[in-house]
């Protein structure tokens, strides 16, 4: 007896598939969309059009990505634009972060000085995951020592634990990219300039303006072009990349973005923690860098 196996559906846009999804009232959440290929974004656009053309109410699609540019999550398409709702999630405010810290430590029966809580908030640079990681590790450090007070040493240990346990990959790339010598350290300056730009994309003028303000002296673009180019070299890990964009139908060149979108908030964290006296020692940082080499 000869048997054949035939699938009910061969593509997400098939009518049978759309009926199944609608009947189940599915909510589909896709994370890390900033890593999606152009092909996937195009397929999603076609899927949304198929759902709407068939008059279906479901699925509800939730597309999540670390970016301020919605076009990196969903392909621009006149056929679906009216169905897409952008919900930007702002950085955590200082008030929100302080509330989490105070409330959390109080529930644990721990005390933390106000100024130390503020230093954690500054270090986290608005990233909820970093606030949580630092607080949990600092609390664990104090509890292990059977203390009710969280001190600076606990917070320093928490920063080191975060770099080792959560941010080792990012820390390794960052530490290899920046200079360890030199009075101005232009590569480090360029990285922080791109990280502190409001947009996902930085122009050379954005970078030059930020570096000039940070160094307190006018910095010409010619001084930054070499370090910027070095940060885009594949052999060094290419922490930055060139990007081309279309604005008003015109191609915009000479834009710079992080290769890994997570690096943007991580670089801000490294810049802020450096100013709070919670940064690990140079020897501890070298250990992290060597482990990721």
PDB file of C-alpha atoms in Angstrom:
ATOM      1  CA  UNK A   1       0.000   0.000   0.000  1.00  0.00           C
ATOM      2  CA  UNK A   2       1.440   3.342  -1.025  1.00  0.00           C
ATOM      3  CA  UNK A   3       0.958   6.248   1.357  1.00  0.00           C
ATOM      4  CA  UNK A   4       1.449   9.933   0.818  1.00  0.00           C
ATOM      5  CA  UNK A   5       1.853  12.595   3.506  1.00  0.00           C
ATOM      6  CA  UNK A   6       0.318  15.910   2.594  1.00  0.00           C
ATOM      7  CA  UNK A   7       0.494  19.027   4.747  1.00  0.00           C
ATOM      8  CA  UNK A   8      -2.698  20.967   5.340  1.00  0.00           C
ATOM      9  CA  UNK A   9      -0.766  24.198   4.987  1.00  0.00           C
ATOM     10  CA  UNK A  10       2.345  24.995   3.004  1.00  0.00           C
ATOM     11  CA  UNK A  11       2.696  28.710   3.855  1.00  0.00           C
ATOM     12  CA  UNK A  12       1.506  31.071   6.626  1.00  0.00           C
ATOM     13  CA  UNK A  13      -0.593  32.952   4.069  1.00  0.00           C
ATOM     14  CA  UNK A  14      -2.626  29.869   3.091  1.00  0.00           C
ATOM     15  CA  UNK A  15      -6.355  30.199   3.781  1.00  0.00           C
ATOM     16  CA  UNK A  16      -6.383  27.076   5.975  1.00  0.00           C
ATOM     17  CA  UNK A  17      -3.622  28.481   8.160  1.00  0.00           C
ATOM     18  CA  UNK A  18      -5.371  31.844   8.483  1.00  0.00           C
ATOM     19  CA  UNK A  19      -8.583  30.042   9.548  1.00  0.00           C
ATOM     20  CA  UNK A  20      -6.730  28.028  12.220  1.00  0.00           C
ATOM     21  CA  UNK A  21      -4.971  31.099  13.619  1.00  0.00           C
ATOM     22  CA  UNK A  22      -8.169  33.177  13.683  1.00  0.00           C
ATOM     23  CA  UNK A  23     -10.184  30.443  15.365  1.00  0.00           C
ATOM     24  CA  UNK A  24      -7.538  30.060  18.065  1.00  0.00           C
ATOM     25  CA  UNK A  25      -7.390  33.867  18.564  1.00  0.00           C
ATOM     26  CA  UNK A  26      -3.601  33.671  18.655  1.00  0.00           C
ATOM     27  CA  UNK A  27      -1.290  36.408  19.898  1.00  0.00           C
ATOM     28  CA  UNK A  28       2.132  35.986  18.282  1.00  0.00           C
ATOM     29  CA  UNK A  29       5.127  37.711  19.882  1.00  0.00           C
ATOM     30  CA  UNK A  30       8.391  37.860  17.931  1.00  0.00           C
ATOM     31  CA  UNK A  31      11.389  39.237  19.836  1.00  0.00           C
ATOM     32  CA  UNK A  32      14.787  40.391  18.556  1.00  0.00           C
ATOM     33  CA  UNK A  33      13.204  41.737  15.375  1.00  0.00           C
ATOM     34  CA  UNK A  34      16.114  44.158  14.924  1.00  0.00           C
ATOM     35  CA  UNK A  35      18.110  41.067  13.894  1.00  0.00           C
ATOM     36  CA  UNK A  36      15.543  40.013  11.291  1.00  0.00           C
ATOM     37  CA  UNK A  37      16.559  39.721   7.646  1.00  0.00           C
ATOM     38  CA  UNK A  38      14.934  41.810   4.933  1.00  0.00           C
ATOM     39  CA  UNK A  39      13.304  38.606   3.667  1.00  0.00           C
ATOM     40  CA  UNK A  40      11.638  37.964   7.029  1.00  0.00           C
ATOM     41  CA  UNK A  41      10.381  41.540   7.291  1.00  0.00           C
ATOM     42  CA  UNK A  42       8.940  41.243   3.781  1.00  0.00           C
ATOM     43  CA  UNK A  43       7.252  37.912   4.594  1.00  0.00           C
ATOM     44  CA  UNK A  44       5.701  39.458   7.700  1.00  0.00           C
ATOM     45  CA  UNK A  45       4.322  42.319   5.626  1.00  0.00           C
ATOM     46  CA  UNK A  46       2.779  39.790   3.200  1.00  0.00           C
ATOM     47  CA  UNK A  47       1.356  37.820   6.120  1.00  0.00           C
ATOM     48  CA  UNK A  48      -0.305  40.915   7.601  1.00  0.00           C
ATOM     49  CA  UNK A  49      -1.799  41.785   4.214  1.00  0.00           C
ATOM     50  CA  UNK A  50      -3.146  38.251   3.833  1.00  0.00           C
ATOM     51  CA  UNK A  51      -4.749  38.337   7.286  1.00  0.00           C
ATOM     52  CA  UNK A  52      -6.419  41.689   6.666  1.00  0.00           C
ATOM     53  CA  UNK A  53      -7.498  40.800   3.112  1.00  0.00           C
ATOM     54  CA  UNK A  54      -9.226  37.693   4.479  1.00  0.00           C
ATOM     55  CA  UNK A  55     -11.074  39.813   7.042  1.00  0.00           C
ATOM     56  CA  UNK A  56      -9.521  38.012  10.013  1.00  0.00           C
ATOM     57  CA  UNK A  57      -9.269  39.557  13.484  1.00  0.00           C
ATOM     58  CA  UNK A  58      -6.342  37.400  14.557  1.00  0.00           C
ATOM     59  CA  UNK A  59      -3.491  36.935  15.071  1.00  0.00           C
ATOM     60  CA  UNK A  60      -2.385  39.934  17.044  1.00  0.00           C
ATOM     61  CA  UNK A  61       1.262  40.401  16.108  1.00  0.00           C
ATOM     62  CA  UNK A  62       3.666  41.932  18.623  1.00  0.00           C
ATOM     63  CA  UNK A  63       7.080  42.644  17.113  1.00  0.00           C
ATOM     64  CA  UNK A  64       9.760  43.605  19.615  1.00  0.00           C
ATOM     65  CA  UNK A  65      13.222  44.970  18.872  1.00  0.00           C
ATOM     66  CA  UNK A  66      15.973  47.090  20.350  1.00  0.00           C
ATOM     67  CA  UNK A  67      15.772  50.067  18.036  1.00  0.00           C
ATOM     68  CA  UNK A  68      14.241  53.515  17.720  1.00  0.00           C
ATOM     69  CA  UNK A  69      13.763  52.991  13.993  1.00  0.00           C
ATOM     70  CA  UNK A  70      10.523  51.112  13.290  1.00  0.00           C
ATOM     71  CA  UNK A  71      11.615  50.287   9.728  1.00  0.00           C
ATOM     72  CA  UNK A  72      14.188  47.914  11.188  1.00  0.00           C
ATOM     73  CA  UNK A  73      11.317  45.858  12.648  1.00  0.00           C
ATOM     74  CA  UNK A  74       8.681  45.853   9.905  1.00  0.00           C
ATOM     75  CA  UNK A  75       9.109  46.529   6.200  1.00  0.00           C
ATOM     76  CA  UNK A  76       7.517  49.755   4.983  1.00  0.00           C
ATOM     77  CA  UNK A  77       4.497  48.813   2.876  1.00  0.00           C
ATOM     78  CA  UNK A  78       1.519  51.041   1.972  1.00  0.00           C
ATOM     79  CA  UNK A  79      -0.709  47.967   2.183  1.00  0.00           C
ATOM     80  CA  UNK A  80      -0.096  47.448   5.915  1.00  0.00           C
ATOM     81  CA  UNK A  81       0.993  50.826   7.263  1.00  0.00           C
ATOM     82  CA  UNK A  82      -2.513  51.673   8.494  1.00  0.00           C
ATOM     83  CA  UNK A  83      -2.573  48.494  10.586  1.00  0.00           C
ATOM     84  CA  UNK A  84       0.782  49.024  12.277  1.00  0.00           C
ATOM     85  CA  UNK A  85       0.902  50.805  15.619  1.00  0.00           C
ATOM     86  CA  UNK A  86       4.281  51.901  16.909  1.00  0.00           C
ATOM     87  CA  UNK A  87       4.711  51.767  20.699  1.00  0.00           C
ATOM     88  CA  UNK A  88       8.117  53.218  21.613  1.00  0.00           C
ATOM     89  CA  UNK A  89       9.301  52.227  25.091  1.00  0.00           C
ATOM     90  CA  UNK A  90      11.300  55.064  26.660  1.00  0.00           C
ATOM     91  CA  UNK A  91      14.292  54.581  28.905  1.00  0.00           C
ATOM     92  CA  UNK A  92      13.516  54.134  32.577  1.00  0.00           C
ATOM     93  CA  UNK A  93      13.360  57.502  34.351  1.00  0.00           C
ATOM     94  CA  UNK A  94      15.473  58.231  37.414  1.00  0.00           C
ATOM     95  CA  UNK A  95      12.316  58.393  39.543  1.00  0.00           C
ATOM     96  CA  UNK A  96      11.188  54.941  38.359  1.00  0.00           C
ATOM     97  CA  UNK A  97      14.615  53.417  38.957  1.00  0.00           C
ATOM     98  CA  UNK A  98      14.909  54.932  42.452  1.00  0.00           C
ATOM     99  CA  UNK A  99      11.453  53.636  43.354  1.00  0.00           C
ATOM    100  CA  UNK A 100      12.406  50.111  42.267  1.00  0.00           C
ATOM    101  CA  UNK A 101      15.640  50.243  44.267  1.00  0.00           C
ATOM    102  CA  UNK A 102      14.103  51.623  47.468  1.00  0.00           C
ATOM    103  CA  UNK A 103      11.051  49.378  47.339  1.00  0.00           C
ATOM    104  CA  UNK A 104      13.085  46.308  46.464  1.00  0.00           C
ATOM    105  CA  UNK A 105      15.675  46.694  49.202  1.00  0.00           C
ATOM    106  CA  UNK A 106      12.978  47.512  51.739  1.00  0.00           C
ATOM    107  CA  UNK A 107      11.172  44.257  50.928  1.00  0.00           C
ATOM    108  CA  UNK A 108      14.456  42.411  51.406  1.00  0.00           C
ATOM    109  CA  UNK A 109      14.975  44.076  54.784  1.00  0.00           C
ATOM    110  CA  UNK A 110      18.076  45.902  53.524  1.00  0.00           C
ATOM    111  CA  UNK A 111      19.099  49.548  53.731  1.00  0.00           C
ATOM    112  CA  UNK A 112      20.973  51.446  51.038  1.00  0.00           C
ATOM    113  CA  UNK A 113      22.230  55.052  51.302  1.00  0.00           C
ATOM    114  CA  UNK A 114      20.418  57.513  49.023  1.00  0.00           C
ATOM    115  CA  UNK A 115      23.610  58.616  47.291  1.00  0.00           C
ATOM    116  CA  UNK A 116      24.579  55.005  46.537  1.00  0.00           C
ATOM    117  CA  UNK A 117      21.123  54.305  45.091  1.00  0.00           C
ATOM    118  CA  UNK A 118      21.553  57.360  42.858  1.00  0.00           C
ATOM    119  CA  UNK A 119      24.907  56.047  41.660  1.00  0.00           C
ATOM    120  CA  UNK A 120      23.274  52.752  40.652  1.00  0.00           C
ATOM    121  CA  UNK A 121      20.607  54.688  38.756  1.00  0.00           C
ATOM    122  CA  UNK A 122      23.222  56.778  36.950  1.00  0.00           C
ATOM    123  CA  UNK A 123      25.252  53.678  36.090  1.00  0.00           C
ATOM    124  CA  UNK A 124      22.254  51.835  34.619  1.00  0.00           C
ATOM    125  CA  UNK A 125      21.640  54.634  32.074  1.00  0.00           C
ATOM    126  CA  UNK A 126      17.901  53.965  31.974  1.00  0.00           C
ATOM    127  CA  UNK A 127      18.128  50.204  31.289  1.00  0.00           C
ATOM    128  CA  UNK A 128      15.750  48.235  33.589  1.00  0.00           C
ATOM    129  CA  UNK A 129      17.707  44.981  33.155  1.00  0.00           C
ATOM    130  CA  UNK A 130      20.883  46.639  34.432  1.00  0.00           C
ATOM    131  CA  UNK A 131      19.081  48.176  37.447  1.00  0.00           C
ATOM    132  CA  UNK A 132      17.683  44.759  38.369  1.00  0.00           C
ATOM    133  CA  UNK A 133      20.994  42.948  37.870  1.00  0.00           C
ATOM    134  CA  UNK A 134      23.010  45.430  39.944  1.00  0.00           C
ATOM    135  CA  UNK A 135      20.478  45.511  42.777  1.00  0.00           C
ATOM    136  CA  UNK A 136      20.094  41.744  43.022  1.00  0.00           C
ATOM    137  CA  UNK A 137      23.841  41.141  43.048  1.00  0.00           C
ATOM    138  CA  UNK A 138      24.462  43.948  45.575  1.00  0.00           C
ATOM    139  CA  UNK A 139      21.733  42.537  47.825  1.00  0.00           C
ATOM    140  CA  UNK A 140      23.177  39.039  47.563  1.00  0.00           C
ATOM    141  CA  UNK A 141      26.619  40.373  48.490  1.00  0.00           C
ATOM    142  CA  UNK A 142      25.264  42.030  51.652  1.00  0.00           C
ATOM    143  CA  UNK A 143      23.091  39.047  52.646  1.00  0.00           C
ATOM    144  CA  UNK A 144      26.004  36.623  52.192  1.00  0.00           C
ATOM    145  CA  UNK A 145      27.936  38.741  54.716  1.00  0.00           C
ATOM    146  CA  UNK A 146      24.882  38.796  57.021  1.00  0.00           C
ATOM    147  CA  UNK A 147      24.610  42.568  56.845  1.00  0.00           C
ATOM    148  CA  UNK A 148      21.478  44.727  56.682  1.00  0.00           C
ATOM    149  CA  UNK A 149      23.277  47.635  55.011  1.00  0.00           C
ATOM    150  CA  UNK A 150      24.332  47.681  51.368  1.00  0.00           C
ATOM    151  CA  UNK A 151      27.654  49.451  50.887  1.00  0.00           C
ATOM    152  CA  UNK A 152      29.861  50.659  48.054  1.00  0.00           C
ATOM    153  CA  UNK A 153      31.801  47.378  48.051  1.00  0.00           C
ATOM    154  CA  UNK A 154      28.588  45.456  47.398  1.00  0.00           C
ATOM    155  CA  UNK A 155      27.751  47.703  44.443  1.00  0.00           C
ATOM    156  CA  UNK A 156      31.269  47.378  42.999  1.00  0.00           C
ATOM    157  CA  UNK A 157      30.952  43.601  43.287  1.00  0.00           C
ATOM    158  CA  UNK A 158      27.563  43.858  41.533  1.00  0.00           C
ATOM    159  CA  UNK A 159      29.037  45.806  38.601  1.00  0.00           C
ATOM    160  CA  UNK A 160      31.815  43.234  38.208  1.00  0.00           C
ATOM    161  CA  UNK A 161      29.287  40.395  38.428  1.00  0.00           C
ATOM    162  CA  UNK A 162      27.136  42.052  35.747  1.00  0.00           C
ATOM    163  CA  UNK A 163      30.108  42.389  33.401  1.00  0.00           C
ATOM    164  CA  UNK A 164      31.124  38.786  34.022  1.00  0.00           C
ATOM    165  CA  UNK A 165      27.734  37.104  34.027  1.00  0.00           C
ATOM    166  CA  UNK A 166      25.487  39.205  31.804  1.00  0.00           C
ATOM    167  CA  UNK A 167      27.583  41.584  29.738  1.00  0.00           C
ATOM    168  CA  UNK A 168      30.779  39.596  29.138  1.00  0.00           C
ATOM    169  CA  UNK A 169      30.272  39.387  25.366  1.00  0.00           C
ATOM    170  CA  UNK A 170      29.504  43.107  25.107  1.00  0.00           C
ATOM    171  CA  UNK A 171      32.242  44.031  27.561  1.00  0.00           C
ATOM    172  CA  UNK A 172      34.828  42.045  25.624  1.00  0.00           C
ATOM    173  CA  UNK A 173      33.914  43.765  22.357  1.00  0.00           C
ATOM    174  CA  UNK A 174      33.884  47.184  24.010  1.00  0.00           C
ATOM    175  CA  UNK A 175      37.212  46.770  25.791  1.00  0.00           C
ATOM    176  CA  UNK A 176      38.926  45.518  22.624  1.00  0.00           C
ATOM    177  CA  UNK A 177      37.540  48.456  20.635  1.00  0.00           C
ATOM    178  CA  UNK A 178      38.668  51.338  22.866  1.00  0.00           C
ATOM    179  CA  UNK A 179      42.199  52.561  23.396  1.00  0.00           C
ATOM    180  CA  UNK A 180      43.984  52.019  26.685  1.00  0.00           C
ATOM    181  CA  UNK A 181      46.564  54.761  26.090  1.00  0.00           C
ATOM    182  CA  UNK A 182      46.608  58.265  24.681  1.00  0.00           C
ATOM    183  CA  UNK A 183      45.341  61.561  26.084  1.00  0.00           C
ATOM    184  CA  UNK A 184      42.158  61.802  24.004  1.00  0.00           C
ATOM    185  CA  UNK A 185      41.317  58.193  23.156  1.00  0.00           C
ATOM    186  CA  UNK A 186      39.350  59.059  20.050  1.00  0.00           C
ATOM    187  CA  UNK A 187      37.980  55.551  19.461  1.00  0.00           C
ATOM    188  CA  UNK A 188      36.427  55.568  22.911  1.00  0.00           C
ATOM    189  CA  UNK A 189      35.129  59.091  22.311  1.00  0.00           C
ATOM    190  CA  UNK A 190      33.548  58.048  19.006  1.00  0.00           C
ATOM    191  CA  UNK A 191      31.832  55.021  20.565  1.00  0.00           C
ATOM    192  CA  UNK A 192      30.304  57.126  23.319  1.00  0.00           C
ATOM    193  CA  UNK A 193      29.273  59.807  20.834  1.00  0.00           C
ATOM    194  CA  UNK A 194      27.313  57.231  18.789  1.00  0.00           C
ATOM    195  CA  UNK A 195      25.839  55.714  21.974  1.00  0.00           C
ATOM    196  CA  UNK A 196      24.599  59.092  23.207  1.00  0.00           C
ATOM    197  CA  UNK A 197      22.971  60.118  19.928  1.00  0.00           C
ATOM    198  CA  UNK A 198      19.173  60.190  20.252  1.00  0.00           C
ATOM    199  CA  UNK A 199      18.745  58.390  16.921  1.00  0.00           C
ATOM    200  CA  UNK A 200      19.933  54.884  16.059  1.00  0.00           C
ATOM    201  CA  UNK A 201      22.066  56.535  13.377  1.00  0.00           C
ATOM    202  CA  UNK A 202      24.819  59.093  13.944  1.00  0.00           C
ATOM    203  CA  UNK A 203      26.248  61.479  11.373  1.00  0.00           C
ATOM    204  CA  UNK A 204      29.848  62.642  11.442  1.00  0.00           C
ATOM    205  CA  UNK A 205      28.551  66.021  12.610  1.00  0.00           C
ATOM    206  CA  UNK A 206      26.739  64.326  15.522  1.00  0.00           C
ATOM    207  CA  UNK A 207      29.964  62.571  16.490  1.00  0.00           C
ATOM    208  CA  UNK A 208      32.156  65.657  16.093  1.00  0.00           C
ATOM    209  CA  UNK A 209      29.751  67.828  18.127  1.00  0.00           C
ATOM    210  CA  UNK A 210      29.563  65.332  20.998  1.00  0.00           C
ATOM    211  CA  UNK A 211      33.320  64.710  21.128  1.00  0.00           C
ATOM    212  CA  UNK A 212      34.077  68.449  21.004  1.00  0.00           C
ATOM    213  CA  UNK A 213      31.700  69.095  23.909  1.00  0.00           C
ATOM    214  CA  UNK A 214      33.063  66.163  25.912  1.00  0.00           C
ATOM    215  CA  UNK A 215      36.702  67.170  25.420  1.00  0.00           C
ATOM    216  CA  UNK A 216      35.981  70.858  25.831  1.00  0.00           C
ATOM    217  CA  UNK A 217      37.739  71.761  22.588  1.00  0.00           C
ATOM    218  CA  UNK A 218      36.829  71.943  18.920  1.00  0.00           C
ATOM    219  CA  UNK A 219      37.602  68.583  17.311  1.00  0.00           C
ATOM    220  CA  UNK A 220      37.820  68.466  13.501  1.00  0.00           C
ATOM    221  CA  UNK A 221      36.243  65.628  11.553  1.00  0.00           C
ATOM    222  CA  UNK A 222      39.664  64.737  10.150  1.00  0.00           C
ATOM    223  CA  UNK A 223      40.809  63.729  13.640  1.00  0.00           C
ATOM    224  CA  UNK A 224      37.845  61.379  14.018  1.00  0.00           C
ATOM    225  CA  UNK A 225      37.611  59.762  10.586  1.00  0.00           C
ATOM    226  CA  UNK A 226      40.523  57.354  11.205  1.00  0.00           C
ATOM    227  CA  UNK A 227      39.282  56.108  14.616  1.00  0.00           C
ATOM    228  CA  UNK A 228      35.746  55.824  13.209  1.00  0.00           C
ATOM    229  CA  UNK A 229      37.004  53.751  10.273  1.00  0.00           C
ATOM    230  CA  UNK A 230      38.990  51.497  12.631  1.00  0.00           C
ATOM    231  CA  UNK A 231      35.822  50.730  14.633  1.00  0.00           C
ATOM    232  CA  UNK A 232      34.197  49.442  11.434  1.00  0.00           C
ATOM    233  CA  UNK A 233      37.033  47.098  10.451  1.00  0.00           C
ATOM    234  CA  UNK A 234      35.916  43.422  10.392  1.00  0.00           C
ATOM    235  CA  UNK A 235      39.207  42.172  11.814  1.00  0.00           C
ATOM    236  CA  UNK A 236      38.581  44.238  14.953  1.00  0.00           C
ATOM    237  CA  UNK A 237      35.057  42.915  15.395  1.00  0.00           C
ATOM    238  CA  UNK A 238      33.315  45.765  13.530  1.00  0.00           C
ATOM    239  CA  UNK A 239      31.565  47.228  16.562  1.00  0.00           C
ATOM    240  CA  UNK A 240      30.178  49.969  14.271  1.00  0.00           C
ATOM    241  CA  UNK A 241      28.862  49.808  10.720  1.00  0.00           C
ATOM    242  CA  UNK A 242      28.015  52.098   7.805  1.00  0.00           C
ATOM    243  CA  UNK A 243      24.315  52.534   7.130  1.00  0.00           C
ATOM    244  CA  UNK A 244      22.440  53.935   4.158  1.00  0.00           C
ATOM    245  CA  UNK A 245      18.964  55.361   4.660  1.00  0.00           C
ATOM    246  CA  UNK A 246      16.230  56.789   2.458  1.00  0.00           C
ATOM    247  CA  UNK A 247      14.698  60.030   3.702  1.00  0.00           C
ATOM    248  CA  UNK A 248      12.017  61.632   1.557  1.00  0.00           C
ATOM    249  CA  UNK A 249      13.000  59.349  -1.309  1.00  0.00           C
ATOM    250  CA  UNK A 250      16.645  60.431  -1.171  1.00  0.00           C
ATOM    251  CA  UNK A 251      19.516  58.181  -0.142  1.00  0.00           C
ATOM    252  CA  UNK A 252      21.409  59.473   2.900  1.00  0.00           C
ATOM    253  CA  UNK A 253      25.029  58.331   3.172  1.00  0.00           C
ATOM    254  CA  UNK A 254      27.674  58.545   5.911  1.00  0.00           C
ATOM    255  CA  UNK A 255      25.493  57.294   8.749  1.00  0.00           C
ATOM    256  CA  UNK A 256      26.939  55.157  11.542  1.00  0.00           C
ATOM    257  CA  UNK A 257      25.170  52.625  13.775  1.00  0.00           C
ATOM    258  CA  UNK A 258      26.168  49.884  16.195  1.00  0.00           C
ATOM    259  CA  UNK A 259      26.408  46.432  14.632  1.00  0.00           C
ATOM    260  CA  UNK A 260      24.707  45.018  17.727  1.00  0.00           C
ATOM    261  CA  UNK A 261      21.866  47.319  18.933  1.00  0.00           C
ATOM    262  CA  UNK A 262      22.392  46.129  22.533  1.00  0.00           C
ATOM    263  CA  UNK A 263      25.810  47.775  22.461  1.00  0.00           C
ATOM    264  CA  UNK A 264      24.243  51.257  22.470  1.00  0.00           C
ATOM    265  CA  UNK A 265      22.871  50.985  26.015  1.00  0.00           C
ATOM    266  CA  UNK A 266      25.915  48.995  27.148  1.00  0.00           C
ATOM    267  CA  UNK A 267      28.328  51.753  26.053  1.00  0.00           C
ATOM    268  CA  UNK A 268      26.207  54.321  27.910  1.00  0.00           C
ATOM    269  CA  UNK A 269      26.426  52.067  30.969  1.00  0.00           C
ATOM    270  CA  UNK A 270      30.219  51.852  30.684  1.00  0.00           C
ATOM    271  CA  UNK A 271      30.477  55.632  30.346  1.00  0.00           C
ATOM    272  CA  UNK A 272      28.235  56.308  33.324  1.00  0.00           C
ATOM    273  CA  UNK A 273      29.644  53.704  35.683  1.00  0.00           C
ATOM    274  CA  UNK A 274      33.098  55.130  34.979  1.00  0.00           C
ATOM    275  CA  UNK A 275      31.926  58.361  36.647  1.00  0.00           C
ATOM    276  CA  UNK A 276      30.415  56.748  39.757  1.00  0.00           C
ATOM    277  CA  UNK A 277      33.539  55.116  41.249  1.00  0.00           C
ATOM    278  CA  UNK A 278      31.931  51.684  40.789  1.00  0.00           C
ATOM    279  CA  UNK A 279      34.031  50.611  37.797  1.00  0.00           C
ATOM    280  CA  UNK A 280      36.108  47.433  38.362  1.00  0.00           C
ATOM    281  CA  UNK A 281      39.881  47.764  38.514  1.00  0.00           C
ATOM    282  CA  UNK A 282      41.958  47.689  35.295  1.00  0.00           C
ATOM    283  CA  UNK A 283      43.209  44.187  36.131  1.00  0.00           C
ATOM    284  CA  UNK A 284      39.632  42.897  36.548  1.00  0.00           C
ATOM    285  CA  UNK A 285      38.624  44.456  33.229  1.00  0.00           C
ATOM    286  CA  UNK A 286      41.641  42.880  31.506  1.00  0.00           C
ATOM    287  CA  UNK A 287      40.482  39.470  32.770  1.00  0.00           C
ATOM    288  CA  UNK A 288      37.089  39.999  31.095  1.00  0.00           C
ATOM    289  CA  UNK A 289      38.693  41.168  27.843  1.00  0.00           C
ATOM    290  CA  UNK A 290      41.114  38.237  27.732  1.00  0.00           C
ATOM    291  CA  UNK A 291      38.327  35.750  28.418  1.00  0.00           C
ATOM    292  CA  UNK A 292      36.420  36.970  25.364  1.00  0.00           C
ATOM    293  CA  UNK A 293      39.445  37.246  23.039  1.00  0.00           C
TER     294      UNK A 293
END
